Coordinates of C-alpha atoms in Angstrom, one line a residue:
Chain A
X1 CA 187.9 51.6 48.7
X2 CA 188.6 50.4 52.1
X3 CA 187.6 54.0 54.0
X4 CA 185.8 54.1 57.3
X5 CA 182.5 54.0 55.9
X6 CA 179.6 55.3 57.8
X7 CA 177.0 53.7 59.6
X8 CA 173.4 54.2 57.9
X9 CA 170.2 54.1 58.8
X10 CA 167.6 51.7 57.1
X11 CA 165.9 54.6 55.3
X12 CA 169.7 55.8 54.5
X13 CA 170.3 53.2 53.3
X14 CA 167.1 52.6 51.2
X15 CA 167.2 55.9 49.8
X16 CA 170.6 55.6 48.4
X17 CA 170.4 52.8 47.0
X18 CA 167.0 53.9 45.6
X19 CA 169.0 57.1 43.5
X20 CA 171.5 54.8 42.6
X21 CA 169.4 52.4 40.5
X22 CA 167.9 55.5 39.1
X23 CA 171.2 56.3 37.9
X24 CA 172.2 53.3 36.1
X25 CA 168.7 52.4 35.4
X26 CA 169.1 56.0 33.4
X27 CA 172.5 54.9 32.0
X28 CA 174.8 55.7 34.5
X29 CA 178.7 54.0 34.2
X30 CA 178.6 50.8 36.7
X31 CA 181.4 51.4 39.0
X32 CA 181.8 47.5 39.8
X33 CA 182.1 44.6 37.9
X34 CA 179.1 42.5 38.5
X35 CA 177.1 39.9 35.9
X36 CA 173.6 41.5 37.7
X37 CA 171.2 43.0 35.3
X38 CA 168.8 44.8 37.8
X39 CA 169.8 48.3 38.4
X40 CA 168.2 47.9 41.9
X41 CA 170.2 44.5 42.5
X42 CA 173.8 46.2 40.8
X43 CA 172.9 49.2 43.2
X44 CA 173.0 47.2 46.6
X45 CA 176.2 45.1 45.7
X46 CA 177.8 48.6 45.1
X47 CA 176.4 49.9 48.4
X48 CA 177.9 47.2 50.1
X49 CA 181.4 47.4 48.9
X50 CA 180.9 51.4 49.1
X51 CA 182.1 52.8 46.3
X52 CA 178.3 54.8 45.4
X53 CA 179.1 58.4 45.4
X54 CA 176.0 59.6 47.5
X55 CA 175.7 60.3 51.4
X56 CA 173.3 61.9 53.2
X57 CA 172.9 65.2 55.1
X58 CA 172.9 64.8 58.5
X59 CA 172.2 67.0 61.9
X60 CA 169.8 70.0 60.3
Chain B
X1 CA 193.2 45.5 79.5
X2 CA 195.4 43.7 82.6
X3 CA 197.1 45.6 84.7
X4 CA 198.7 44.6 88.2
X5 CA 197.1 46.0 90.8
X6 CA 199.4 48.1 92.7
X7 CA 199.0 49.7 96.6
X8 CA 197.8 52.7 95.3
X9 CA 194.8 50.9 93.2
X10 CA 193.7 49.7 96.4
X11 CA 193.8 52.9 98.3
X12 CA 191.8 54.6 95.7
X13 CA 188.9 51.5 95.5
X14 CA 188.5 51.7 98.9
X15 CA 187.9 55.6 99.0
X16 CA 185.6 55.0 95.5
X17 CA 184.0 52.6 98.3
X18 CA 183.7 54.8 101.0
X19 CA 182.3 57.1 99.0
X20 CA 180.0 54.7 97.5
X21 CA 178.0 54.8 101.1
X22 CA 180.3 51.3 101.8
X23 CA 180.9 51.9 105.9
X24 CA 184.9 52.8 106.1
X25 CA 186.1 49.0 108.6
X26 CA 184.4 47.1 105.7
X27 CA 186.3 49.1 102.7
X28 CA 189.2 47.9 104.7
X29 CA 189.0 44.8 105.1
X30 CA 188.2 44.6 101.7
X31 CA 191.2 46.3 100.9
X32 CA 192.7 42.8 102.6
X33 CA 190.8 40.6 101.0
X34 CA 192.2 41.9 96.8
X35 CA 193.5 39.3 95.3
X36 CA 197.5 40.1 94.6
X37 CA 197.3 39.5 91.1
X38 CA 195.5 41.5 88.3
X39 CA 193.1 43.8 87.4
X40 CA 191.1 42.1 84.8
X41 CA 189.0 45.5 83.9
X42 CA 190.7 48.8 84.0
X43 CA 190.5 51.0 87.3
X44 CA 188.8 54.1 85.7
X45 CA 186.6 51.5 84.3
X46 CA 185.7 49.8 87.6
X47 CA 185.4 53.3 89.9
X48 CA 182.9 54.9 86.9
X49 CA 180.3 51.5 87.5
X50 CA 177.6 51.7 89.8
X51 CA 177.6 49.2 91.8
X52 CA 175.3 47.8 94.2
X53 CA 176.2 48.1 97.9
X54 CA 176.4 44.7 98.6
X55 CA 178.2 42.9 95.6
X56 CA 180.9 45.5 95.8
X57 CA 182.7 43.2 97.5
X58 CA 182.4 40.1 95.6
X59 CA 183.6 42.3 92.4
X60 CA 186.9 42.6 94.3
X61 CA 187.0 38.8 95.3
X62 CA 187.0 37.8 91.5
X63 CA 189.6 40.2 90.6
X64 CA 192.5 38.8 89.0
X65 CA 190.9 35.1 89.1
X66 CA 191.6 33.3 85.5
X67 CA 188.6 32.9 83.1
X68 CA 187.3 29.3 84.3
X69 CA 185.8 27.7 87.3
X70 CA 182.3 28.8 88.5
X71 CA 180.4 31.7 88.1
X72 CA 180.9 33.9 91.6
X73 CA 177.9 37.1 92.1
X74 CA 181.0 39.2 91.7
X75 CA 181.4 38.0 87.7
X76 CA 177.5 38.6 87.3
X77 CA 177.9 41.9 89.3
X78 CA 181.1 42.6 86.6
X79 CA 180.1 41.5 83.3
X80 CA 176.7 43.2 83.3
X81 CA 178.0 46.1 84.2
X82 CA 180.4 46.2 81.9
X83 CA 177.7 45.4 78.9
X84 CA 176.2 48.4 76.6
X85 CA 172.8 47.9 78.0
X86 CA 170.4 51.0 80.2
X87 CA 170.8 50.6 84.0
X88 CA 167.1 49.4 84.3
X89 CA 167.5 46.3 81.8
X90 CA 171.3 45.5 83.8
X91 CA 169.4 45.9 87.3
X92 CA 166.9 42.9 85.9
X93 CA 169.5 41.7 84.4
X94 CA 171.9 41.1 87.8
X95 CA 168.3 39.8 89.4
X96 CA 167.8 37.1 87.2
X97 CA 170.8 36.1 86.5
X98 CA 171.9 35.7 90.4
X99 CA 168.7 33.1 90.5
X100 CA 170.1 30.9 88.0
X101 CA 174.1 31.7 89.1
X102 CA 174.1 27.6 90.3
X103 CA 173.6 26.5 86.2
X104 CA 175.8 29.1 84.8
X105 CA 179.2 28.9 83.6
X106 CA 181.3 31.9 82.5
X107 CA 181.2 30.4 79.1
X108 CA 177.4 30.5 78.9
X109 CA 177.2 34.0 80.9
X110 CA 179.0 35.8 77.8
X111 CA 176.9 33.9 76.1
X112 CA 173.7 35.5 77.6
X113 CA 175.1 39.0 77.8
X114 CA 175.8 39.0 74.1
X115 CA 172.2 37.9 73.2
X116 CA 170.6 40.2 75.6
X117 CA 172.7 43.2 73.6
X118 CA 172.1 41.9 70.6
X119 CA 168.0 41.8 71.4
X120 CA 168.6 45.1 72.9
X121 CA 170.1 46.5 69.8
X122 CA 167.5 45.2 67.8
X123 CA 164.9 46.8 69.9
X124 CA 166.0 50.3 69.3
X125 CA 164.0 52.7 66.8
X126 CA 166.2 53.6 64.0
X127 CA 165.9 57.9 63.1
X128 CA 163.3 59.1 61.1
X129 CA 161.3 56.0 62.2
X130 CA 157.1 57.1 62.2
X131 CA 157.2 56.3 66.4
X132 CA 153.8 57.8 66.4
X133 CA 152.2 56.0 64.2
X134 CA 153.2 52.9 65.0
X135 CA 152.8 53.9 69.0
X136 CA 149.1 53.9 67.6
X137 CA 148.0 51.4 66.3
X138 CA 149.9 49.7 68.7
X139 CA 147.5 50.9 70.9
X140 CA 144.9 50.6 68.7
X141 CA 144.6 47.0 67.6
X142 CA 144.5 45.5 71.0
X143 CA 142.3 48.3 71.9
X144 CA 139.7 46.3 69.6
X145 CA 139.8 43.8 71.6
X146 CA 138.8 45.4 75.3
X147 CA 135.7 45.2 76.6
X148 CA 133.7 47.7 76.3
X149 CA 131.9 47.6 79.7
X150 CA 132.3 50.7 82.1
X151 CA 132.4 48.6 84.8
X152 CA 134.5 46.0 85.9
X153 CA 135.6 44.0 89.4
X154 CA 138.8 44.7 90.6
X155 CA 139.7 41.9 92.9
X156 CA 139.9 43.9 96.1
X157 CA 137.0 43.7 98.3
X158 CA 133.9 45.3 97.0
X159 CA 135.3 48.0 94.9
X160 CA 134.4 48.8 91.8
X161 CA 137.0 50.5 89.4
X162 CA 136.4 51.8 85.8
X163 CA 138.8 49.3 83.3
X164 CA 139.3 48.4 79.9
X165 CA 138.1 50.8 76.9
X166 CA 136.5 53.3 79.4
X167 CA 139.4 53.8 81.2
X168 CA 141.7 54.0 78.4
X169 CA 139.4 56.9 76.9
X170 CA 139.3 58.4 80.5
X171 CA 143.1 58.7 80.8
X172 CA 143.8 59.8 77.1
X173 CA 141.2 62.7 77.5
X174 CA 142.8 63.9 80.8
X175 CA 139.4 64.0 82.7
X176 CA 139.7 66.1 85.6
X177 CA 138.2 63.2 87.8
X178 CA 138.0 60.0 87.1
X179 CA 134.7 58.4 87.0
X180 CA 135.8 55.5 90.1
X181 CA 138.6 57.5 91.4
X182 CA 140.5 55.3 93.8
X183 CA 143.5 55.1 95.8
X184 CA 146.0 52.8 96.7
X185 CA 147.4 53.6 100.9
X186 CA 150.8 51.8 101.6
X187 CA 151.1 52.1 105.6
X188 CA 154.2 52.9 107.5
X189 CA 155.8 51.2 110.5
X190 CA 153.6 48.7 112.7
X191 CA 150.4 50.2 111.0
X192 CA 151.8 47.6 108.0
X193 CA 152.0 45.0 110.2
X194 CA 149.2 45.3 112.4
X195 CA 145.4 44.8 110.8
X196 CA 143.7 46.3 113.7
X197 CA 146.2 49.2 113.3
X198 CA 145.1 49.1 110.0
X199 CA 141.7 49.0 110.7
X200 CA 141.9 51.8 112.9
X201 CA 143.4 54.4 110.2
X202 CA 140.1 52.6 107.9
X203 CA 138.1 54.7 110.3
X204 CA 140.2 57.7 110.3
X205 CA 140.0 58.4 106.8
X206 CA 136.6 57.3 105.8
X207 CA 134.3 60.3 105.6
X208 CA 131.6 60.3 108.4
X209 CA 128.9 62.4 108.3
X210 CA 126.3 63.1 110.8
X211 CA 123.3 61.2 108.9
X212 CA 125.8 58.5 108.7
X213 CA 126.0 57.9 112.7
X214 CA 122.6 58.9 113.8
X215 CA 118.7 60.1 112.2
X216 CA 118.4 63.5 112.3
X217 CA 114.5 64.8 112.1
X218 CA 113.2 68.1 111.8
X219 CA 110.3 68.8 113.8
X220 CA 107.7 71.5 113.2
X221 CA 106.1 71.3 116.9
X222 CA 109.6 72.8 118.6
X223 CA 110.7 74.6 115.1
X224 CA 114.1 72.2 116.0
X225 CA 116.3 69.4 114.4
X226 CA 116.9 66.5 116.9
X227 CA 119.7 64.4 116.6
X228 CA 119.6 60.7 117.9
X229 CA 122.6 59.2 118.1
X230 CA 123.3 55.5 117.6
X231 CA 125.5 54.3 120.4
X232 CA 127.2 51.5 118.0
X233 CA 128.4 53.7 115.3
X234 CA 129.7 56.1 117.5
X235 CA 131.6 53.2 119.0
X236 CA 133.0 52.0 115.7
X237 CA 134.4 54.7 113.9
X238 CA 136.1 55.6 117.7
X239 CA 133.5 59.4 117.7
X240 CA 133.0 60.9 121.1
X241 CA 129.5 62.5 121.7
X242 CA 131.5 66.1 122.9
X243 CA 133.2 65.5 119.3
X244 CA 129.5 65.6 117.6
X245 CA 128.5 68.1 119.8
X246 CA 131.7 70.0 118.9
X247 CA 131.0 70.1 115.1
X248 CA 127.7 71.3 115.3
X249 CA 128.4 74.1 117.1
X250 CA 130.9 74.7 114.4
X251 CA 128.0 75.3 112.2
X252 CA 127.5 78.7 112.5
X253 CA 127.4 81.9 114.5
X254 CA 124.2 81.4 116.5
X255 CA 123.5 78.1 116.6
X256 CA 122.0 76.6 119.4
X257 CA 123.1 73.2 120.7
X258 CA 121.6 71.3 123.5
X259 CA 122.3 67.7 124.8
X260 CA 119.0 66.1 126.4
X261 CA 118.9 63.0 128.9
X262 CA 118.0 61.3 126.6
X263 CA 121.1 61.0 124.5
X264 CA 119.2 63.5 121.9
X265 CA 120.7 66.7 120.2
X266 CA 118.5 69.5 119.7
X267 CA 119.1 71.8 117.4
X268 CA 117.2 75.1 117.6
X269 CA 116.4 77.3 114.6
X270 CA 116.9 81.0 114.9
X271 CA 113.8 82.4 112.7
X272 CA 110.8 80.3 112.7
X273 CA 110.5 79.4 109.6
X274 CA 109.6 76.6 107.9
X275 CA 111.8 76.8 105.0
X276 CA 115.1 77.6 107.7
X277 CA 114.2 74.6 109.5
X278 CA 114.9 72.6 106.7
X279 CA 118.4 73.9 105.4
X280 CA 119.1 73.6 109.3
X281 CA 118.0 69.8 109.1
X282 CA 120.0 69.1 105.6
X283 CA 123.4 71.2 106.5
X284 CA 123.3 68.9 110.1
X285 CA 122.9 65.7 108.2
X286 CA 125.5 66.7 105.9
X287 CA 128.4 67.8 108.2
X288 CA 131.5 65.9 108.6
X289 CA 132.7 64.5 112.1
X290 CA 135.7 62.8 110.7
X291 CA 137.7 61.4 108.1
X292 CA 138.7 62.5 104.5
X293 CA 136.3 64.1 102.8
X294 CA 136.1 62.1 99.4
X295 CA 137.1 58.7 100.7
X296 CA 133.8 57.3 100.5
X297 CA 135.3 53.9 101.9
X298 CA 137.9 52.2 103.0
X299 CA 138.9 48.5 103.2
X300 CA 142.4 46.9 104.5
X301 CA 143.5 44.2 102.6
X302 CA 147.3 42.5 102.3
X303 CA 149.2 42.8 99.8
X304 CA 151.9 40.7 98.3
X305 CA 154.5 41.1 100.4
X306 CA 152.7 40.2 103.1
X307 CA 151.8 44.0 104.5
X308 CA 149.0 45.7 105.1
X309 CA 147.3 48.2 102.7
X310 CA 144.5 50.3 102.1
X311 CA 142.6 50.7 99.2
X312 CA 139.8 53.2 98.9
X313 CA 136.8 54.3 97.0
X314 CA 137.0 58.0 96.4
X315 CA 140.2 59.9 96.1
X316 CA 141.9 62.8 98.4
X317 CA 146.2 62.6 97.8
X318 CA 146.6 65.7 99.3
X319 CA 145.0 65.0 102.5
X320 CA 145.5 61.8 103.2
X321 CA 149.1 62.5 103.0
X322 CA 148.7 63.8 106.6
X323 CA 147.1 61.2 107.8
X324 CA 149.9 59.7 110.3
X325 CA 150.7 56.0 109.9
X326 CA 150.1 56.6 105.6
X327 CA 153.6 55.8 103.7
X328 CA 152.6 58.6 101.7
X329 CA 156.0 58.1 98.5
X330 CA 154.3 54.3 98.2
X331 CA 150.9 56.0 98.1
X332 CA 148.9 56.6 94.8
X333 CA 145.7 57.4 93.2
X334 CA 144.4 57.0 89.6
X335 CA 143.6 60.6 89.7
X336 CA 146.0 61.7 87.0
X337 CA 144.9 65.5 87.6
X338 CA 145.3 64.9 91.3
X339 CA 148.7 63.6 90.8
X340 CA 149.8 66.5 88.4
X341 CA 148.6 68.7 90.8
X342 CA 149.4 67.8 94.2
X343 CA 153.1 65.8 93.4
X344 CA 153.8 67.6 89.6
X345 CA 153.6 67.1 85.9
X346 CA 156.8 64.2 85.8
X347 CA 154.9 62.3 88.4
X348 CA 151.4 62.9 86.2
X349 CA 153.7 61.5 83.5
X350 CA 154.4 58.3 85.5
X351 CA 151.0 57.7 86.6
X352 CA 149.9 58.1 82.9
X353 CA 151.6 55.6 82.2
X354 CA 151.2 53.1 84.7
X355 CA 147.7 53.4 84.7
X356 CA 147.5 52.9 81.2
X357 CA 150.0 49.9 81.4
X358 CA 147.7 48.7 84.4
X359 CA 144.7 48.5 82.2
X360 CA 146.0 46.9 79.1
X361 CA 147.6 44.3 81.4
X362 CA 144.5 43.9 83.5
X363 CA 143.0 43.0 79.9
X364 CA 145.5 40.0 79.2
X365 CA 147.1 42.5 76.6
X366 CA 150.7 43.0 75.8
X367 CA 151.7 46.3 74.4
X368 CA 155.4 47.8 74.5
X369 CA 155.7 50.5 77.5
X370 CA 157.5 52.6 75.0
X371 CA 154.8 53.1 73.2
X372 CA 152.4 54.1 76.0
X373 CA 155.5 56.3 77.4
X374 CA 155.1 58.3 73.9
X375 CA 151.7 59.4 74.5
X376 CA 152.4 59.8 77.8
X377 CA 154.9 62.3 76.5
X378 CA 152.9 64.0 74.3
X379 CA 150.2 64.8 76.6
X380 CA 152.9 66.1 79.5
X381 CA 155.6 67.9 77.5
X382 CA 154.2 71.0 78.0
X383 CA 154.2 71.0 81.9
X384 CA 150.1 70.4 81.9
X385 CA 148.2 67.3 81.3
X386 CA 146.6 67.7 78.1
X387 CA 144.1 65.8 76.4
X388 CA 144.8 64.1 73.1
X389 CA 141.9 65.4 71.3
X390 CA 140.5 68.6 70.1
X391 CA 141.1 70.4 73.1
X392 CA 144.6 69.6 73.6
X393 CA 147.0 68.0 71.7
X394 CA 145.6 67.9 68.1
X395 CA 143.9 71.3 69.0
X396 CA 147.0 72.9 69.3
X397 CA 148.9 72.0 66.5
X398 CA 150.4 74.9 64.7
X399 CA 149.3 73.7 61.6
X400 CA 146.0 75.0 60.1
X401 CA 145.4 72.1 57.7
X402 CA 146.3 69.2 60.2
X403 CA 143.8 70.8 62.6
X404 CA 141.1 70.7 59.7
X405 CA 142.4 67.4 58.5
X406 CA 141.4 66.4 62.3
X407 CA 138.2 67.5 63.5
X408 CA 135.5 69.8 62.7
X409 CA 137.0 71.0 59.8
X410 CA 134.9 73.8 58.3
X411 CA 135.4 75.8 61.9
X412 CA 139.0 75.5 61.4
X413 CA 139.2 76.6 58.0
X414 CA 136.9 79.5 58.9
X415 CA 138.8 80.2 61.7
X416 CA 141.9 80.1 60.4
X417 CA 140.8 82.3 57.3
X418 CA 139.5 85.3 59.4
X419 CA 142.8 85.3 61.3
X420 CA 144.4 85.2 58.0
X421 CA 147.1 82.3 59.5
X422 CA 149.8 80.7 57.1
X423 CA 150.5 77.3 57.2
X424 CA 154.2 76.8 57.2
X425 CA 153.9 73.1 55.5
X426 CA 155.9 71.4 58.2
X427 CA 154.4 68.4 59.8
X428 CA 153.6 65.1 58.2
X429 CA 149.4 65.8 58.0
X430 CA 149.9 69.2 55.8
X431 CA 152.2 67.9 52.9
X432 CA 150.4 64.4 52.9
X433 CA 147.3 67.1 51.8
X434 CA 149.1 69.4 49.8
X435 CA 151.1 65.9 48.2
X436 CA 154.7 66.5 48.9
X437 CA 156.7 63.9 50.2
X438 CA 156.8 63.7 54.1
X439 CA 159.8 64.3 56.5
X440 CA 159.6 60.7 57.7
X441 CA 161.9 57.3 57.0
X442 CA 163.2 58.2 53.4
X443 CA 161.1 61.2 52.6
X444 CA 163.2 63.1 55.2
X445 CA 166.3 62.3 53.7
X446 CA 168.7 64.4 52.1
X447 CA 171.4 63.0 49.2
X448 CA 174.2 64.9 48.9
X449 CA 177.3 63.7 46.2
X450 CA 180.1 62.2 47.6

């Protein structure tokens, strides 16, 4: 998963991660291998290696 | 990045110079003075800077010179430019950086550079950031702790301006006139250097009237005003007796003027009547032989650099840019409207600001410019000085709920209803009543699936 990824901002970046948790915390497959427990922790070690299918919608 | 620097490098630096305003013999001999070697920065790169007049040469001196040794003006000149950061914060930058150039080495100058963009990265507002908000209570808080009188001394002379609270509240309602309106006269040429020049244009400008030179009686036995004259005034503010004598005939169709031996004026009335005699004696009193009207007074004091100035109680921009010996682009007032007026609403914008910035400093208090710059926005962006209150900014919101949410609800609502007005649900204000999430930080962003 080594695309360019995109530069986002703190509430970006807060809000992705937020649906994310919501995801697994709803049962979601975990996409990395990880021993955390937290949704909201296993969502930000995802975010930072990138592989969460979410962006955002830019320039309205 | 290096590149040898060939003849025709040269040839187009020194035209980039010569256009630069760089006079054509000293582009020349710069041209002799390039180092043989390298470029160390690429040409496009170098031509594209802006660079200061006199440190254009000293770029050229430390051209192809290998990364050790001590730091020359032309490195500061170089590596600042070459940084991400605005002009203004570089221009600051070069200034205090050339102070310390003695203590620096090139090591230590990266050094600084790279800090400086870091803070300056830091210190940017991410997008969807709540600027307004936080612009206010940044405002707010130290607001608490001004003081709350009207009046307050301001250090020059005997002149009393308006500060702290009351002035804040002044310039956020955009009052047409300040309650101490003031001015600040930068002087031009020799008048700057010269107090009795100075002096001089204090007379000039200050408003003189009649009653302010001599006593002016009415009497009932002649059905005349007289005018005495004081000798000494006259003298001070430089006022010829033909000059008095001039104004008053100016008065009106009619109006008789006579000079006695005495040194008195007489003034006759044309219908005997009581009641005429004394509008006669109050318009005499109250007619101007010279100076500004407005500039109630004016005192000379020196300023930092050592020059001359004028500062003044009462306010006229527009006619004391006349005035000769007045550097009228160094010139202000703290007559926002006035300023909007007489120089336009980008210069209203400016003073906004550094009339606001002047008080909160003034009051020991240290708020981010940005933040003041945002109101000052808001109350210029639509080429008028508004207020920020009912009658201007919040007033005009498009919204009817954020209008009722702000003041005097029940008239908006009414209002609003007989017009039969939708409320599109837009701003923040609206959905934070109607309870939808806000188009702010993470309320105004979308998810899409990747």
């Amino acid at each position: 998963m080594e695309e360019k990824r995109e530069k986002y901002t703190k509430y970006e970046k807060a809000r992705i991660i937020g649906a994310r948790a919501l995801q697994i915390a709803a049962g979601a497959p975990v996409l990395i291998k990880t021993d955390e427990i937290d949704p909201i922790e296993i969502a930000i070690e995802e975010f930072e290696k990138g592989v969460i299918p979410i962006t955002v919608k830019r320039d309205k | 990045m290096q590149r040898a620097l060939t003849a025709e490098d040269k040839e187009e630096v020194v035209k980039e110079l010569i256009r630069a305003g760089i006079e054509e013999e000293i582009a020349e001999q710069i041209k002799g003075e390039f180092i043989p070697a390298e470029l160390t920065i690429e040409l496009d790169e170098l031509l594209e800077m802006q660079i200061e007049e006199a440190y254009a040469r000293d770029i050229l001196m430390v051209q192809g010179r290998r990364e050790e040794g001590e730091v020359k003006l032309g490195d500061i000149e170089l590596k600042v430019n070459k940084s991400k950061l605005p002009e203004l914060i570089k221009g600051e930058l070069r200034k205090k950086l050339r102070a310390v150039r003695d203590k620096l080495s090139r090591r230590k100058l990266d050094e600084i550079l790279k800090k400086v963009e870091e803070k300056y990265e830091k210190a940017k507002v991410e997008p969807r950031e709540a600027v307004g908000i936080v612009a206010a209570q940044s405002i707010g808080e130290p607001g608490t702790q001004m003081t709350l009188r009207t009046f307050h001394y301001a250090g020059v002379g005997a002149i009393y301006i308006t500060l702290g609270l009351p002035r804040i509240i002044e310039i956020v309602d955009a009052r047409k006139k300040p309650s101490t309106p003031a001015m600040k006269i930068k002087l031009a040429g020799e008048y700057a250097s010269d107090r009795n020049k100075a002096e001089e244009l204090t007379m000039e400008i200050e408003e003189t009237y009649i009653r302010d030179i001599g006593k002016v009686e009415a009497s009932t036995e002649d059905m005349s005003v007289w005018v005495s004259l004081k000798e000494r005034e006259l003298k001070r503010r430089h006022i010829g007796r033909e000059e008095v004598e001039e104004k008053l005939k100016g008065l009106g169709a009619g109006v008789l003027v006579e000079a006695t031996e005495d040194g008195k004026l007489r003034i006759q009335v044309q219908n005997k009547f009581y009641h005429e005699l004394l509008r006669l004696e109050e318009k005499v009193s109250s007619t101007l032989v010279k100076g500004i009207e407005g500039i109630k007074r004016a005192i000379v004091r020196r300023d930092v650099d050592g020059e001359y100035m004028l500062y003044t109680e009462g306010s006229a921009l527009k006619k004391v840019m006349r005035i000769e010996g007045i550097d009228f682009s160094r010139t202000t007032t703290n007559n926002i409207a006035e300023i909007a007026d007489v120089l336009g609403i980008e210069a209203a914008r400016n003073a906004i600001i550094e009339e606001m910035m002047g008080t909160l400093e003034e009051q020991g208090l240290d708020v981010d410019p940005r933040h003041v710059m945002l109101i000052a926005d808001a109350m210029t962006m639509d080429g008028e000085v508004k207020q920020i209150g009912r009658h201007g900014l919040a007033g005009g919101k498009a919204s009817v709920l954020s209008r009722a949410a702000f003041e005097v609800t029940v008239d908006n609502l009414l209002e609003a209803a007989t017009h039969g007005e939708t409320d599109e649900l837009k701003g923040v204000t609206e959905n934070v009543i109607v309870g939808q999430p806000i188009k702010l930080g993470t309320g105004a962003i979308e998810l899409v699936a990747r």
